[in-house]
Coordinates of C-alpha atoms in Angstrom, one line a residue:
M67 CA 25.7 20.9 -3.8
V68 CA 23.6 17.6 -2.4
A69 CA 21.2 15.9 -4.8
V70 CA 18.6 13.2 -4.8
L71 CA 19.2 11.0 -7.8
C72 CA 16.7 9.2 -9.0
A73 CA 17.7 7.3 -12.1
L74 CA 14.5 4.6 -12.7
V75 CA 15.7 1.5 -13.8
S76 CA 12.6 -0.7 -15.5
P77 CA 12.8 -4.2 -13.8
A78 CA 13.4 -5.5 -17.0
V79 CA 14.1 17.9 -25.1
G80 CA 12.9 22.4 -25.6
R81 CA 13.1 25.8 -25.5
A82 CA 11.5 28.4 -22.8
D83 CA 10.0 30.8 -25.9
S84 CA 8.6 27.7 -28.8
G85 CA 8.6 30.6 -31.4
G86 CA 6.3 32.9 -32.5
G87 CA 2.7 32.0 -31.4
P88 CA 0.4 28.8 -31.1
A89 CA -0.5 26.4 -33.8
A90 CA -4.0 27.3 -34.2
V91 CA -6.1 24.4 -33.7
A92 CA -10.2 24.2 -33.0
A93 CA -11.3 22.8 -29.2
S94 CA -13.2 20.4 -29.6
S95 CA -14.8 16.7 -28.4
A96 CA -11.7 15.3 -30.0
A97 CA -9.4 15.7 -26.5
A98 CA -9.2 12.7 -24.0
K99 CA -11.0 13.0 -21.5
R100 CA -9.6 13.6 -17.6
P101 CA -9.7 10.0 -15.6
A102 CA -13.0 10.1 -13.5
W103 CA -10.7 9.5 -10.8
Q104 CA -9.4 12.8 -11.2
V105 CA -11.4 14.4 -9.3
T106 CA -11.5 18.8 -9.8
S107 CA -14.9 20.1 -7.8
G108 CA -13.7 20.4 -4.2
V109 CA -10.0 21.0 -5.4
P110 CA -8.4 24.4 -4.5
S111 CA -7.5 26.5 -7.3
P112 CA -3.2 26.5 -7.6
G113 CA -3.8 30.7 -8.4
L114 CA -0.9 32.5 -10.2
P115 CA 2.5 33.3 -8.7
A116 CA 2.4 36.7 -6.5
Q117 CA 4.0 39.1 -9.7
Q118 CA 1.2 38.5 -12.2
R119 CA -2.1 38.1 -9.3
V120 CA -2.5 42.2 -11.5
A121 CA -6.4 43.4 -10.7
P122 CA -8.3 44.5 -13.5
L123 CA -8.9 48.5 -13.8
A124 CA -11.8 47.7 -15.4
C125 CA -14.0 44.4 -16.7
D126 CA -15.9 45.3 -19.7
T127 CA -14.6 42.0 -21.8
H128 CA -13.6 39.7 -22.3
A129 CA -10.8 37.0 -24.2
V130 CA -11.8 33.5 -24.6
G131 CA -10.5 30.3 -25.7
N132 CA -8.5 26.7 -24.8
W133 CA -5.7 25.2 -24.3
S134 CA -4.6 22.4 -25.4
Y135 CA -1.4 19.5 -26.2
T136 CA -0.5 16.6 -27.8
D137 CA 0.6 13.3 -25.8
Q138 CA 4.1 10.5 -27.4
A139 CA 0.9 9.8 -29.0
G140 CA -0.4 11.8 -30.5
V141 CA -3.8 12.4 -28.5
R142 CA -5.1 15.6 -27.8
H143 CA -5.6 16.7 -23.7
N144 CA -6.9 20.1 -23.2
G145 CA -4.8 21.7 -20.3
M146 CA -6.1 22.5 -17.0
N147 CA -4.8 25.3 -14.3
I148 CA -2.5 26.4 -17.1
Q149 CA -2.1 30.3 -17.3
V150 CA -2.7 32.6 -19.7
Q151 CA -1.8 36.6 -19.7
V152 CA -4.2 38.6 -21.3
R153 CA -0.9 41.8 -22.2
D154 CA -0.8 44.5 -24.7
H155 CA 1.6 45.0 -26.8
L156 CA 2.0 49.2 -26.9
T157 CA 1.5 49.8 -22.4
G158 CA 2.9 46.3 -21.2
A159 CA -0.7 46.1 -19.6
L160 CA -1.6 42.7 -18.4
I161 CA -4.1 40.5 -16.8
A162 CA -4.0 36.4 -16.3
G163 CA -5.9 33.7 -15.2
L164 CA -6.3 30.4 -14.8
T165 CA -7.2 27.2 -17.9
N166 CA -10.5 25.1 -15.8
S167 CA -10.6 21.7 -16.9
A168 CA -11.1 21.7 -20.1
G169 CA -8.7 23.9 -21.3
N170 CA -11.3 26.8 -21.2
F171 CA -10.1 30.6 -19.9
D172 CA -12.3 32.9 -19.8
I173 CA -10.7 36.7 -18.7
C174 CA -12.1 39.8 -18.1
F175 CA -9.8 42.7 -18.8
G176 CA -11.2 46.6 -19.8
A177 CA -10.6 47.3 -23.9
A178 CA -9.9 50.5 -22.4
Q179 CA -6.2 49.8 -21.1
F180 CA -5.1 47.2 -24.4
T181 CA -5.1 48.6 -27.8
Q182 CA -2.6 45.8 -29.1
L183 CA -4.6 42.8 -27.6
Y184 CA -2.8 39.2 -27.7
T185 CA -2.6 36.4 -25.1
T186 CA 0.7 34.2 -23.7
V187 CA -0.3 31.2 -22.0
K188 CA 2.7 30.2 -19.3
A189 CA 3.6 27.3 -17.5
A190 CA 3.7 28.2 -14.6
N191 CA 1.6 29.0 -11.5
A192 CA 1.5 29.4 -7.7
A193 CA 2.1 26.2 -7.6
W194 CA 4.2 24.1 -10.3
Q195 CA 6.1 25.5 -12.7
V196 CA 8.2 24.3 -16.0
Q197 CA 11.4 25.7 -17.4
N198 CA 14.7 25.8 -18.5
S199 CA 18.2 27.6 -18.8
T200 CA 16.6 30.8 -20.2
G201 CA 13.1 31.0 -18.4
V202 CA 9.9 29.6 -18.3
Y203 CA 7.9 28.2 -21.5
N204 CA 4.8 30.6 -22.5
W205 CA 3.1 31.0 -26.1
S206 CA 2.1 33.7 -27.4
S207 CA -0.7 34.8 -29.8
P208 CA -0.5 37.1 -32.9
I209 CA -1.2 40.9 -31.8
R210 CA -5.0 41.4 -32.5
A211 CA -6.0 45.5 -32.2
N212 CA -8.4 47.5 -30.6
P213 CA -11.2 45.7 -29.0
V214 CA -14.0 46.6 -29.0
P215 CA -16.1 47.3 -25.3
G216 CA -18.7 44.8 -23.8
S217 CA -17.2 42.8 -26.8
T218 CA -15.9 38.9 -26.4
V219 CA -12.8 38.1 -27.8
N220 CA -12.4 34.2 -28.8
F221 CA -8.6 33.6 -29.4
G222 CA -10.1 30.6 -30.5
G223 CA -8.0 27.0 -29.3
A224 CA -3.9 27.1 -29.2
A225 CA -1.1 24.5 -28.6
P226 CA 2.4 23.8 -28.7
G227 CA 3.3 23.8 -32.3
D228 CA 6.4 21.7 -32.2
T229 CA 7.5 18.2 -30.3
A230 CA 9.5 20.7 -27.4
G231 CA 6.1 22.6 -26.7
N232 CA 4.2 19.6 -26.6
R233 CA 7.1 18.1 -23.8
A234 CA 6.9 21.0 -22.2
A235 CA 3.3 21.4 -21.6
H236 CA 3.0 17.2 -21.3
A237 CA 5.1 17.9 -17.5
F238 CA 3.1 20.8 -17.0
D239 CA -0.3 18.9 -17.0
V240 CA 1.5 15.6 -15.2
G241 CA 2.2 18.4 -12.2
N242 CA -1.4 19.9 -12.9
D243 CA -2.3 15.3 -12.4
A244 CA 0.0 15.7 -9.1
W245 CA -2.0 18.8 -7.9
L246 CA -5.5 17.2 -8.3
G247 CA -5.0 13.8 -6.6
V248 CA -2.7 15.6 -3.5
P249 CA -4.7 15.5 -0.4
H250 CA -5.3 19.0 0.0
S251 CA -6.7 21.0 3.1
G252 CA -5.4 24.6 2.1
S253 CA -3.9 25.9 -1.3
C254 CA -0.7 23.9 -0.6
W255 CA 1.4 21.5 -1.5
D256 CA 2.5 21.2 2.8
P257 CA -1.0 21.8 4.3
K258 CA 1.9 23.3 7.3
D259 CA 2.8 25.8 4.9
T260 CA 1.9 29.6 5.7
T261 CA 3.8 30.5 2.2
C262 CA 4.0 28.0 -0.4
R263 CA 6.8 26.5 -2.0
Q264 CA 6.7 25.6 -6.1
V265 CA 7.6 22.9 -8.2
Q266 CA 10.1 24.0 -10.7
I267 CA 10.7 21.6 -13.1
D268 CA 13.5 22.0 -15.5
W269 CA 13.2 20.5 -19.0
P270 CA 15.2 19.2 -20.4
D271 CA 18.6 19.4 -17.8
V272 CA 20.8 21.2 -19.8
R273 CA 23.5 19.4 -17.3
T274 CA 25.7 16.6 -17.5
N275 CA 23.8 15.1 -15.6
A276 CA 22.6 11.9 -17.5
M277 CA 19.5 11.1 -16.0
D278 CA 17.0 12.3 -13.8
E279 CA 16.6 14.1 -10.8
Y280 CA 15.5 15.5 -7.7
D281 CA 18.5 18.8 -6.6
Q282 CA 17.1 19.1 -3.3
A283 CA 19.5 22.4 -2.4
A284 CA 18.5 23.8 -5.6
N285 CA 14.4 22.6 -4.8
I286 CA 14.3 21.7 -8.7
V287 CA 13.3 18.4 -10.4
H288 CA 15.0 18.3 -13.3
L289 CA 14.1 15.6 -16.4
L290 CA 16.7 14.4 -19.2
T291 CA 14.6 15.2 -22.8
P292 CA 12.5 12.1 -23.5
T293 CA 10.6 12.2 -19.9
P294 CA 8.1 14.5 -20.2
D295 CA 7.2 11.4 -23.0
A296 CA 6.8 8.9 -19.7
P297 CA 4.8 11.0 -17.1
M298 CA 4.8 8.6 -14.7
E299 CA 9.0 9.3 -13.7
V300 CA 7.8 12.8 -13.8
M301 CA 5.3 12.3 -11.0
H302 CA 8.2 10.0 -9.4
E303 CA 10.4 13.1 -9.0
I304 CA 8.0 15.6 -8.9
G305 CA 6.8 13.1 -5.1
H306 CA 10.4 13.1 -4.3
A307 CA 10.0 17.6 -4.4
L308 CA 7.2 16.9 -2.0
M309 CA 8.7 14.7 0.4
D310 CA 11.2 17.1 0.6
D311 CA 8.4 20.1 1.0
L312 CA 6.5 18.0 3.4
Y313 CA 9.9 17.8 5.7
N314 CA 10.9 21.2 5.4
D315 CA 13.9 20.6 3.6
A316 CA 15.7 17.6 6.3
F317 CA 15.7 15.4 3.2
P318 CA 16.5 11.8 3.8
S319 CA 20.6 11.3 3.3
T320 CA 20.8 10.2 0.2
A321 CA 24.0 8.6 0.7
G322 CA 23.9 4.4 0.3
C323 CA 21.3 4.4 -3.2
P324 CA 23.2 3.1 -5.4
I325 CA 23.4 5.0 -8.8
P326 CA 20.9 3.4 -10.2
H327 CA 19.2 1.9 -7.5
P328 CA 17.1 -1.7 -9.0
P329 CA 14.2 -1.4 -6.5
N330 CA 14.4 -5.1 -7.0
A331 CA 17.0 -5.1 -5.2
A332 CA 18.5 -4.9 -1.6
S333 CA 20.2 -1.2 0.0
T334 CA 19.5 0.6 2.4
T335 CA 16.2 1.1 4.6
V336 CA 16.9 4.6 3.9
C337 CA 17.1 4.4 0.0
A338 CA 13.9 1.7 -0.1
W339 CA 12.2 4.4 2.4
I340 CA 12.4 7.4 -0.2
E341 CA 12.4 5.7 -3.3
G342 CA 9.2 3.4 -2.8
W343 CA 7.8 6.6 -1.6
A344 CA 8.0 8.8 -4.8
T345 CA 7.5 5.3 -7.3
F346 CA 4.0 4.6 -4.7
F347 CA 3.2 8.4 -5.1
S348 CA 3.6 8.2 -9.2
L349 CA 1.4 4.7 -8.7
A350 CA -1.4 6.1 -6.7
M351 CA -1.8 9.5 -8.4
N352 CA -1.8 7.4 -11.5
H353 CA -4.9 4.5 -9.9
T354 CA -2.0 1.5 -11.3
S355 CA 0.0 -0.8 -9.7
V356 CA 1.6 -1.0 -13.2
F357 CA 4.8 1.9 -13.7
L358 CA 4.8 2.5 -16.8
F359 CA 9.1 3.5 -18.2
G360 CA 9.7 5.5 -20.5
N361 CA 12.0 2.3 -22.4
G362 CA 8.5 0.7 -23.5
T363 CA 9.3 -1.5 -20.6
S364 CA 6.7 -1.6 -17.5
A365 CA 6.1 -3.4 -13.7
D366 CA 3.3 -4.0 -11.3
Y367 CA 4.3 -3.6 -8.3
E368 CA 1.1 -5.8 -7.1
F369 CA 2.1 -9.5 -7.5
P370 CA 2.2 -11.9 -4.6
S371 CA 4.7 -11.5 -2.3
W372 CA 7.5 -14.3 -0.3
G373 CA 9.8 -16.3 -2.7
T374 CA 9.1 -13.9 -6.1
N375 CA 12.2 -14.9 -7.6
G376 CA 14.8 -11.7 -8.7
V377 CA 13.2 -9.6 -5.8
A378 CA 15.3 -9.0 -2.4
N379 CA 13.0 -9.1 1.0
G380 CA 12.0 -5.8 3.4
D381 CA 12.2 -2.8 4.3
V382 CA 15.5 -2.6 2.6
T383 CA 13.9 -2.7 -1.1
E384 CA 12.5 -1.0 -2.6
T385 CA 10.1 -2.8 -4.4
R386 CA 8.4 -4.5 -0.6
V387 CA 7.9 -0.5 0.6
I388 CA 6.1 -0.1 -2.9
G389 CA 4.1 -3.4 -2.3
A390 CA 3.7 -2.5 1.5
L391 CA 2.1 1.6 0.4
L392 CA 0.4 0.3 -2.1
D393 CA -1.7 -2.6 -0.2
L394 CA -2.5 -0.7 2.9
T395 CA -4.6 1.8 0.2
D396 CA -6.2 -0.9 -2.7
L397 CA -8.6 -3.7 -2.0
P398 CA -6.6 -6.8 -1.1
S399 CA -7.3 -9.8 -3.6
T400 CA -8.6 -13.0 -2.7
T401 CA -7.3 -14.5 -5.4
T402 CA -3.1 -13.4 -5.5
E403 CA -3.1 -12.0 -2.1
F404 CA -3.4 -14.0 1.1
W405 CA -2.7 -11.9 3.5
D406 CA -3.3 -8.5 2.4
R407 CA -6.7 -7.6 3.8
H408 CA -6.9 -3.9 4.6
T409 CA -7.5 -1.4 2.7
E410 CA -7.3 2.4 2.9
P411 CA -7.9 6.1 1.9
V412 CA -4.3 7.2 0.6
R413 CA -5.4 10.3 2.2
N414 CA -4.0 8.4 5.6
V415 CA -0.5 7.4 4.4
F416 CA -0.5 11.1 3.1
A417 CA -1.4 13.3 6.6
T418 CA 1.6 10.6 8.2
L419 CA 4.2 11.9 6.0
T420 CA 3.3 15.6 6.5
H421 CA 3.3 15.3 10.3
H422 CA 6.5 13.9 10.4
V423 CA 10.2 13.4 9.4
D424 CA 10.9 9.6 8.9
N425 CA 14.3 8.0 7.7
T426 CA 12.8 5.2 6.8
F427 CA 9.6 3.2 6.6
A428 CA 8.9 1.5 10.1
S429 CA 9.5 5.3 11.3
F430 CA 6.6 5.9 8.7
W431 CA 4.9 3.0 10.6
S432 CA 5.9 4.3 14.1
S433 CA 4.3 8.0 13.7
R434 CA 1.9 6.2 11.9
G435 CA 0.6 4.1 14.9
A436 CA 1.0 7.5 17.0
D437 CA -0.7 9.3 13.9
G438 CA -3.5 6.9 15.9
F439 CA -3.7 5.0 12.0
D440 CA -4.2 1.0 12.1
V441 CA -0.9 -0.8 13.1
S442 CA -3.0 -3.7 14.1
D443 CA -2.6 -7.2 12.0
S444 CA -4.9 -5.9 10.2
S445 CA -2.5 -3.6 8.1
L446 CA 0.5 -5.4 9.4
G447 CA -0.2 -8.3 6.6
S448 CA -0.5 -6.2 4.1
L449 CA 3.1 -5.5 5.4
Y450 CA 3.8 -8.5 5.4
Q451 CA 1.8 -9.7 2.3
N452 CA 5.2 -7.7 0.8
T453 CA 7.9 -9.7 3.3
I454 CA 7.8 -6.9 6.4
D455 CA 7.5 -8.8 9.0
Y456 CA 7.4 -6.0 11.5
Q457 CA 6.1 -9.1 14.1
Y458 CA 2.7 -10.1 11.9
R459 CA 0.5 -12.6 14.2
N460 CA -1.8 -14.0 11.5
P461 CA -5.0 -13.5 13.0
L462 CA -7.1 -16.6 13.3
L463 CA -10.4 -17.1 14.2
D464 CA -13.3 -19.6 16.4
G465 CA -14.0 -22.6 13.2
V466 CA -12.5 -20.7 10.8
G467 CA -9.2 -22.1 9.1
Q468 CA -6.8 -20.8 6.9
S469 CA -5.2 -22.6 3.7
P470 CA -1.5 -20.6 3.5
T471 CA 1.1 -21.7 1.2
A472 CA 4.4 -23.4 3.1
P473 CA 6.2 -21.6 5.9
T474 CA 8.9 -19.9 4.3
P475 CA 10.3 -18.0 6.7
V476 CA 7.9 -19.4 9.5
H477 CA 4.5 -18.6 9.9
N478 CA 3.5 -16.3 12.5
F479 CA -0.2 -16.1 14.0
G480 CA -2.4 -14.7 16.6
F481 CA -5.9 -15.8 18.6
N482 CA -7.7 -14.9 22.0
T483 CA -9.3 -17.6 24.0
A484 CA -12.7 -16.2 24.9
V485 CA -14.6 -18.6 26.3
H486 CA -13.7 -20.8 29.8
S487 CA -13.4 -24.3 28.0
W488 CA -10.9 -26.4 26.3
S489 CA -9.6 -25.1 23.1
V490 CA -7.5 -25.3 20.0
V491 CA -5.1 -24.9 16.9
A492 CA -4.1 -27.6 14.2
L493 CA -2.2 -27.9 11.4
R494 CA -2.1 -30.7 8.7
P495 CA 0.0 -30.1 5.4
L496 CA -1.8 -31.2 2.1
A497 CA 0.0 -32.7 0.5
P498 CA 3.3 -34.9 2.2
A499 CA 5.8 -32.6 4.4
D500 CA 6.3 -32.4 8.0
Y501 CA 5.4 -29.8 9.9
D502 CA 5.9 -28.0 13.0
L503 CA 4.1 -26.5 15.0
K504 CA 4.7 -23.7 18.8
V505 CA 2.9 -22.0 20.6
Y506 CA 4.2 -19.4 22.7
D507 CA 2.8 -17.2 25.6
D508 CA 4.1 -14.0 24.2
R509 CA 3.8 -11.6 20.5
A510 CA 7.2 -11.4 20.3
Q511 CA 7.5 -15.2 20.4
T512 CA 10.1 -15.5 22.9
S513 CA 11.8 -19.2 24.3
P514 CA 10.7 -18.4 27.4
N515 CA 7.4 -18.0 26.7
L516 CA 7.4 -20.9 24.1
L517 CA 4.2 -22.6 26.0
A518 CA 3.8 -25.8 24.1
R519 CA 5.1 -27.2 20.9
S520 CA 3.6 -30.5 17.7
D521 CA 6.6 -32.1 16.0
F522 CA 5.0 -35.3 14.7
F523 CA 6.6 -36.7 11.3
N524 CA 5.7 -36.9 7.7
Q525 CA 2.4 -35.8 6.9
A526 CA 1.1 -36.3 10.4
V527 CA -1.6 -33.2 12.0
D528 CA -0.2 -30.9 15.5
F529 CA -1.9 -29.4 17.3
V530 CA -1.8 -27.9 21.1
A531 CA -4.9 -27.5 23.1
I532 CA -5.0 -25.1 25.8
D533 CA -7.2 -25.8 28.7
S534 CA -9.2 -22.4 29.3
N535 CA -11.1 -23.9 32.3
L536 CA -7.8 -23.6 34.7
R537 CA -6.3 -20.6 32.4
P538 CA -7.7 -17.4 32.1
V539 CA -8.1 -17.1 28.8
G540 CA -6.0 -14.7 26.6
D541 CA -3.7 -13.5 23.5
Y542 CA -2.1 -17.3 22.0
Y543 CA 1.1 -16.8 19.6
P544 CA 1.2 -20.3 17.4
Q545 CA 4.0 -20.6 15.1
V546 CA 4.8 -23.5 12.2
V547 CA 7.7 -23.8 10.7
Q548 CA 9.0 -26.1 8.3
F549 CA 10.7 -28.9 8.6
A550 CA 10.1 -30.6 5.1
G551 CA 9.0 -30.7 2.0
A552 CA 6.6 -26.6 0.5
V553 CA 3.4 -27.3 0.5
S554 CA 0.4 -25.5 1.3
Y555 CA -1.0 -26.4 4.9
Y556 CA -4.3 -26.3 6.7
V557 CA -4.1 -24.4 10.2
E558 CA -7.6 -23.9 12.8
Y559 CA -8.3 -22.5 16.2
A560 CA -11.2 -23.2 17.5
S561 CA -13.2 -23.7 20.4
G562 CA -15.9 -25.8 22.8
F563 CA -18.9 -24.5 22.5
Q564 CA -21.1 -27.2 25.0
T565 CA -20.3 -29.6 27.6
L566 CA -19.7 -33.6 27.3
Q567 CA -22.6 -35.1 30.2
P568 CA -21.0 -38.6 29.6
A569 CA -22.5 -41.5 31.8
S570 CA -19.9 -44.7 31.6
S571 CA -22.1 -47.3 29.5
N572 CA -22.8 -44.5 26.8
T573 CA -21.6 -43.1 23.8
F574 CA -21.2 -39.5 22.0
H575 CA -21.8 -38.3 18.8
L576 CA -19.8 -35.5 17.7
D577 CA -20.6 -33.5 15.0
D578 CA -16.8 -32.9 12.9
S579 CA -18.0 -30.4 10.3
Q580 CA -15.3 -28.5 10.8
P581 CA -11.6 -30.1 10.5
A582 CA -10.9 -29.2 14.4
A583 CA -13.5 -29.3 17.1
V584 CA -13.2 -29.5 20.9
Q585 CA -16.0 -30.2 23.4
D586 CA -15.5 -30.4 27.0
T587 CA -16.7 -33.7 29.4
D588 CA -16.4 -34.0 33.0
L589 CA -14.6 -37.3 33.9
T590 CA -14.6 -39.3 37.4
A591 CA -11.0 -41.1 38.4
G592 CA -10.8 -44.8 38.3
V593 CA -14.1 -44.1 36.3
P594 CA -13.7 -46.1 32.7
V595 CA -15.5 -44.2 30.2
T596 CA -15.8 -44.5 26.4
I597 CA -15.8 -41.9 23.9
S598 CA -16.6 -42.6 20.4
L599 CA -17.5 -41.4 16.8
T600 CA -21.0 -41.9 15.0
E601 CA -19.6 -43.5 12.2
A602 CA -20.4 -40.9 9.3
S603 CA -18.5 -40.3 5.7
V604 CA -16.8 -36.4 7.2
I605 CA -15.3 -38.2 10.1
S606 CA -15.6 -41.7 8.2
T607 CA -11.2 -40.7 8.6
A608 CA -11.2 -39.1 11.5
S609 CA -8.8 -39.5 15.1
L610 CA -9.8 -39.1 18.5
F611 CA -7.6 -37.4 21.3
I612 CA -8.0 -37.2 25.2
M613 CA -6.5 -34.1 26.8
G614 CA -6.4 -34.1 30.4
D615 CA -3.9 -31.4 32.6
D616 CA -3.6 -31.6 36.3
P617 CA -4.5 -28.7 38.4
S618 CA -1.3 -29.1 40.4
T619 CA 0.8 -28.4 37.5
P620 CA 0.4 -25.5 34.9
S621 CA 3.1 -26.7 32.5
T622 CA 0.0 -29.2 32.3
F623 CA -2.5 -26.6 30.8
V624 CA -1.5 -26.2 27.1
Q625 CA -0.5 -29.4 26.0
G626 CA 1.3 -30.7 22.3
R627 CA -0.8 -34.1 21.0
G628 CA 1.9 -36.1 22.4
S629 CA 0.8 -35.6 25.7
A630 CA -2.5 -36.7 25.0
V631 CA -3.8 -39.3 27.8
A632 CA -6.1 -40.9 25.9
F633 CA -6.1 -41.8 21.4
K634 CA -7.4 -43.8 18.5
A635 CA -5.7 -42.4 14.6
A636 CA -9.1 -43.5 12.1
D637 CA -8.2 -46.5 9.5
P638 CA -6.0 -45.1 7.1
I639 CA -7.6 -47.8 5.1
F640 CA -10.9 -48.8 6.0
G641 CA -11.7 -46.3 7.9
G642 CA -15.1 -46.2 10.0
P643 CA -16.1 -45.7 13.4
V644 CA -13.3 -44.6 16.1
S645 CA -13.8 -45.3 19.6
V646 CA -11.6 -44.6 23.0
T647 CA -11.6 -46.4 25.7
F648 CA -9.8 -45.4 29.1
T649 CA -9.8 -44.9 32.8
P650 CA -9.3 -41.9 34.7
T651 CA -7.1 -41.2 36.9
R652 CA -8.2 -38.3 37.4
T653 CA -11.8 -36.0 38.5
G654 CA -11.6 -33.4 36.6
R655 CA -12.9 -31.6 33.0
Y656 CA -11.0 -32.8 29.8
G657 CA -11.2 -32.4 26.8
V658 CA -12.3 -34.4 23.6
L659 CA -10.6 -33.2 20.4
V660 CA -11.6 -35.0 17.1
W661 CA -9.9 -34.4 13.9
G662 CA -10.9 -34.7 10.5

């Protein structure tokens, strides 16, 4: 027998018949309300198991009541979608229905068939059930004789009478939470199925295995005695059962999954995917990023990523897969998540899981693209936020600067030139550090396609300028490399928006409202020119560079800072206006670049 062993490691029991009738309690408003995100309208009923879909021969009398259970914290909850059977002690007549979202039932029956009337609440419907070695959990009421035709027999409020019964009912209610949260396009867990598979939850696990697990051969979730007190752990195992159902039993091999499998440690891409999915499923169904373990500890999978101590990087690490799926589907945080700027419904993730059998997160990502979902840099940033890098190129928008953390590992960007002018991409460390800038022509950033680089030392500003007057507009891929230091830096792409029309004796004002700015100017060979920045506080420490290229040499159309034909650095102590006087050697369009 092959089993998926799923012993959850935090970073850091009962019988099938609970014995006799349920404890009689009055239904009251004291029960905890279902969270607002647990939408019940529009979710199909899971229905009754086939053998219990008994049609009444008549319908003239009603049996009504309420079912609830008490969780480990002493909070009462109404039980939804649990089966209630109206039975006759003598004839065996049986009619069944399900409780509604308030835990209430109203079952119509023919009084003539029920002379020794009682009800049985059974932890089973067509979609899931809770059982142990002796059968499905059930709770029966006392017998009521000879119901009056046309009357309503009120069985009042009922609940399990012991800890074991409450745990079984709690495990059943976790199944209901999953049913309400899974996107439905039919009455099965798997919308592809014509015959639905029932999730079977075995509790308490009577086997010798000292861990919760999903048995993929028998299609049974096994839970240890205390596990129903940790509903997120129950939901994790249901997530495994759901993946197996959606994959039509082609569950990925668990070879290489350590037992137990610490989520922060690197394992394999397969293990990280199947375990990461199950934990993400539990978090998504509970609308939270914080997983609550049965031992009282918790783990928040929404946290800053690169450089997080104690967590291995990449898609071989369960925690990283969980975080990537969370960031795909939650609202991005502008305070803690620099690269995550994407959000979409959980149903998109579920749709890809439904229609493909993927053994790794990378395979899932490929399938996601085939399904038409976003795999652009917008969504790749959610992965990169969690140290999974599938060629993410952080988009740089014209005139919009960014301040990333230290480039460890290297930071990769992308932008598109759109106008025929000079443009520039530049970086400046925000404290003493030495970072270098490279610009590539291809997304993969291969060495033969390195167009230009700038690698001045200390806290120097590095930039690469592009002449789109001569080079066709298109895409470029900068890379920021750490040479020394570990501080944040400023990076910006800016294109020219007008052309200066100089004369030999003019001085021109260039507004430095952005830290990086560039404009075109047409100059004539042999004619001296002076280009000045007017004195203003915003540019009092600006440096001025003149960029020129050779129309006959395409390699000069993209060039680093060291290729400037003339420059004037600002006075680091006194500041003030800067001017450059030089004589062009070629007639053409030059770039006037300033960095504040």
